[in-house]
Amino acid sequence: LFRLNKLLRSIEMPYLIRRVESSLAKAGVKVPKNPLKVLKLLLVIFLLAHLNSCVFFAIANFNQHANSGNIDGQHNWANSEGLIDLSPQCPGTAVPLKAVSQQYTAGLYWAMATISTVGYGDITGDLDSIQEILYSTLILIVGMMVYTLVIASLE
């Protein structure tokens, strides 16, 4: 939680990209406009996907811990996929790296499918979790807006 301030560094990305562009221009390297825009788009999409996968898993994890005494109340996507312990305890034991990588990969897969508006449907928010459904809807809208802006900005 204390390392969240490093997330503010992502605000510097446009500045860093402009510096790289100007350095390449000084070196005499001409970078075509559209491939550069596509590269910037991919960076934005990967950053959005990372953030959304983390938030989507955090929603599921919060639901799991809030209902730790009630097995019937633990309705979330990660529980449906078998990615979270059914009876978490605080403080618990350290989560193995393999489990964390499976959780992150599943969240990233959901985020990429949702942002791209493909939405395969194999990982979805649980219908009994209003937070997951509302967040999924919000991300679908954000994904539509991102791709609309991208298509409109390409020449």
Short mmCIF file of N, CA and C in Angstrom, two decimals, residues 8-66:
data_model
loop_
_atom_site.label_atom_id
_atom_site.label_comp_id
_atom_site.label_asym_id
_atom_site.label_seq_id
_atom_site.Cartn_x
_atom_site.Cartn_y
_atom_site.Cartn_z
N LEU A 8 2.17 7.07 -9.39
CA LEU A 8 2.10 8.44 -9.90
C LEU A 8 3.14 8.70 -10.99
N ARG A 9 4.16 7.86 -11.05
CA ARG A 9 5.18 8.02 -12.10
C ARG A 9 4.60 7.79 -13.49
N SER A 10 3.49 7.07 -13.58
CA SER A 10 2.88 6.82 -14.89
C SER A 10 2.39 8.11 -15.51
N ILE A 11 2.19 9.14 -14.72
CA ILE A 11 1.78 10.45 -15.24
C ILE A 11 2.90 11.05 -16.11
N GLU A 12 4.14 10.65 -15.83
CA GLU A 12 5.28 11.17 -16.57
C GLU A 12 5.46 10.52 -17.94
N MET A 13 4.67 9.52 -18.28
CA MET A 13 4.85 8.79 -19.55
C MET A 13 4.81 9.69 -20.78
N PRO A 14 3.83 10.60 -20.93
CA PRO A 14 3.85 11.45 -22.13
C PRO A 14 5.13 12.27 -22.24
N TYR A 15 5.64 12.77 -21.13
CA TYR A 15 6.87 13.54 -21.13
C TYR A 15 8.05 12.66 -21.57
N LEU A 16 8.12 11.45 -21.05
CA LEU A 16 9.20 10.55 -21.42
C LEU A 16 9.14 10.17 -22.90
N ILE A 17 7.94 9.94 -23.40
CA ILE A 17 7.79 9.59 -24.81
C ILE A 17 8.21 10.77 -25.70
N ARG A 18 7.84 12.00 -25.32
CA ARG A 18 8.26 13.17 -26.09
C ARG A 18 9.78 13.32 -26.08
N ARG A 19 10.43 13.02 -24.94
CA ARG A 19 11.89 13.10 -24.86
C ARG A 19 12.55 12.08 -25.78
N VAL A 20 11.99 10.87 -25.83
CA VAL A 20 12.53 9.84 -26.72
C VAL A 20 12.36 10.27 -28.17
N GLU A 21 11.18 10.82 -28.50
CA GLU A 21 10.93 11.29 -29.87
C GLU A 21 11.91 12.39 -30.25
N SER A 22 12.13 13.35 -29.35
CA SER A 22 13.05 14.45 -29.67
C SER A 22 14.49 13.95 -29.78
N SER A 23 14.87 12.99 -28.95
CA SER A 23 16.23 12.43 -29.03
C SER A 23 16.43 11.70 -30.34
N LEU A 24 15.41 10.96 -30.77
CA LEU A 24 15.50 10.27 -32.06
C LEU A 24 15.56 11.27 -33.20
N ALA A 25 14.80 12.36 -33.10
CA ALA A 25 14.82 13.39 -34.15
C ALA A 25 16.20 14.05 -34.22
N LYS A 26 16.81 14.33 -33.08
CA LYS A 26 18.15 14.92 -33.06
C LYS A 26 19.19 13.98 -33.67
N ALA A 27 18.97 12.68 -33.47
CA ALA A 27 19.90 11.68 -34.02
C ALA A 27 19.66 11.45 -35.50
N GLY A 28 18.62 12.05 -36.05
CA GLY A 28 18.34 11.91 -37.47
C GLY A 28 17.44 10.74 -37.82
N VAL A 29 16.85 10.12 -36.82
CA VAL A 29 15.95 8.98 -37.05
C VAL A 29 14.54 9.52 -37.19
N LYS A 30 13.94 9.26 -38.34
CA LYS A 30 12.57 9.72 -38.57
C LYS A 30 11.61 8.58 -38.21
N VAL A 31 10.76 8.86 -37.24
CA VAL A 31 9.79 7.86 -36.79
C VAL A 31 8.45 8.17 -37.44
N PRO A 32 7.86 7.20 -38.17
CA PRO A 32 6.55 7.45 -38.79
C PRO A 32 5.48 7.74 -37.73
N LYS A 33 4.52 8.57 -38.11
CA LYS A 33 3.52 9.06 -37.17
C LYS A 33 2.56 7.97 -36.69
N ASN A 34 1.97 7.20 -37.61
CA ASN A 34 0.96 6.21 -37.21
C ASN A 34 1.53 5.05 -36.40
N PRO A 35 2.68 4.47 -36.75
CA PRO A 35 3.21 3.41 -35.88
C PRO A 35 3.51 3.90 -34.47
N LEU A 36 3.94 5.16 -34.37
CA LEU A 36 4.20 5.72 -33.05
C LEU A 36 2.90 5.85 -32.27
N LYS A 37 1.82 6.27 -32.93
CA LYS A 37 0.52 6.36 -32.26
C LYS A 37 0.04 4.98 -31.81
N VAL A 38 0.27 3.97 -32.65
CA VAL A 38 -0.15 2.61 -32.29
C VAL A 38 0.66 2.12 -31.09
N LEU A 39 1.96 2.42 -31.06
CA LEU A 39 2.78 2.04 -29.93
C LEU A 39 2.30 2.71 -28.64
N LYS A 40 1.97 3.99 -28.73
CA LYS A 40 1.44 4.70 -27.56
C LYS A 40 0.13 4.08 -27.12
N LEU A 41 -0.72 3.72 -28.08
CA LEU A 41 -1.99 3.08 -27.76
C LEU A 41 -1.77 1.76 -27.03
N LEU A 42 -0.83 0.96 -27.52
CA LEU A 42 -0.56 -0.31 -26.86
C LEU A 42 -0.07 -0.11 -25.43
N LEU A 43 0.76 0.89 -25.22
CA LEU A 43 1.21 1.19 -23.86
C LEU A 43 0.05 1.57 -22.96
N VAL A 44 -0.86 2.39 -23.47
CA VAL A 44 -2.03 2.79 -22.68
C VAL A 44 -2.92 1.59 -22.39
N ILE A 45 -3.12 0.74 -23.39
CA ILE A 45 -3.98 -0.43 -23.19
C ILE A 45 -3.38 -1.38 -22.16
N PHE A 46 -2.07 -1.62 -22.23
CA PHE A 46 -1.44 -2.50 -21.26
C PHE A 46 -1.48 -1.91 -19.85
N LEU A 47 -1.30 -0.61 -19.73
CA LEU A 47 -1.40 0.02 -18.42
C LEU A 47 -2.82 -0.09 -17.88
N LEU A 48 -3.82 0.20 -18.73
CA LEU A 48 -5.21 0.06 -18.31
C LEU A 48 -5.54 -1.37 -17.92
N ALA A 49 -5.06 -2.32 -18.70
CA ALA A 49 -5.34 -3.73 -18.41
C ALA A 49 -4.72 -4.14 -17.08
N HIS A 50 -3.50 -3.70 -16.83
CA HIS A 50 -2.84 -4.02 -15.56
C HIS A 50 -3.63 -3.45 -14.38
N LEU A 51 -3.96 -2.17 -14.46
CA LEU A 51 -4.70 -1.54 -13.37
C LEU A 51 -6.07 -2.20 -13.17
N ASN A 52 -6.76 -2.49 -14.27
CA ASN A 52 -8.09 -3.08 -14.15
C ASN A 52 -8.03 -4.51 -13.62
N SER A 53 -7.02 -5.26 -13.99
CA SER A 53 -6.91 -6.61 -13.45
C SER A 53 -6.64 -6.58 -11.95
N CYS A 54 -5.82 -5.64 -11.52
CA CYS A 54 -5.55 -5.51 -10.08
C CYS A 54 -6.80 -5.10 -9.31
N VAL A 55 -7.55 -4.15 -9.84
CA VAL A 55 -8.77 -3.70 -9.16
C VAL A 55 -9.82 -4.80 -9.16
N PHE A 56 -9.97 -5.52 -10.27
CA PHE A 56 -10.96 -6.60 -10.35
C PHE A 56 -10.65 -7.70 -9.35
N PHE A 57 -9.37 -8.04 -9.20
CA PHE A 57 -9.00 -9.04 -8.21
C PHE A 57 -9.17 -8.49 -6.80
N ALA A 58 -8.88 -7.22 -6.59
CA ALA A 58 -9.04 -6.62 -5.26
C ALA A 58 -10.52 -6.66 -4.83
N ILE A 59 -11.43 -6.43 -5.77
CA ILE A 59 -12.86 -6.51 -5.45
C ILE A 59 -13.21 -7.93 -5.00
N ALA A 60 -12.72 -8.93 -5.73
CA ALA A 60 -13.00 -10.32 -5.36
C ALA A 60 -12.36 -10.67 -4.02
N ASN A 61 -11.14 -10.22 -3.81
CA ASN A 61 -10.44 -10.51 -2.56
C ASN A 61 -11.14 -9.85 -1.37
N PHE A 62 -11.60 -8.62 -1.55
CA PHE A 62 -12.34 -7.94 -0.48
C PHE A 62 -13.62 -8.69 -0.15
N ASN A 63 -14.35 -9.12 -1.18
CA ASN A 63 -15.57 -9.89 -0.98
C ASN A 63 -15.27 -11.18 -0.22
N GLN A 64 -14.17 -11.84 -0.57
CA GLN A 64 -13.81 -13.11 0.07
C GLN A 64 -13.50 -12.89 1.55
N HIS A 65 -12.76 -11.84 1.87
CA HIS A 65 -12.40 -11.59 3.27
C HIS A 65 -13.57 -11.03 4.06
N ALA A 66 -14.42 -10.24 3.43
CA ALA A 66 -15.57 -9.68 4.14
C ALA A 66 -16.56 -10.77 4.54
#
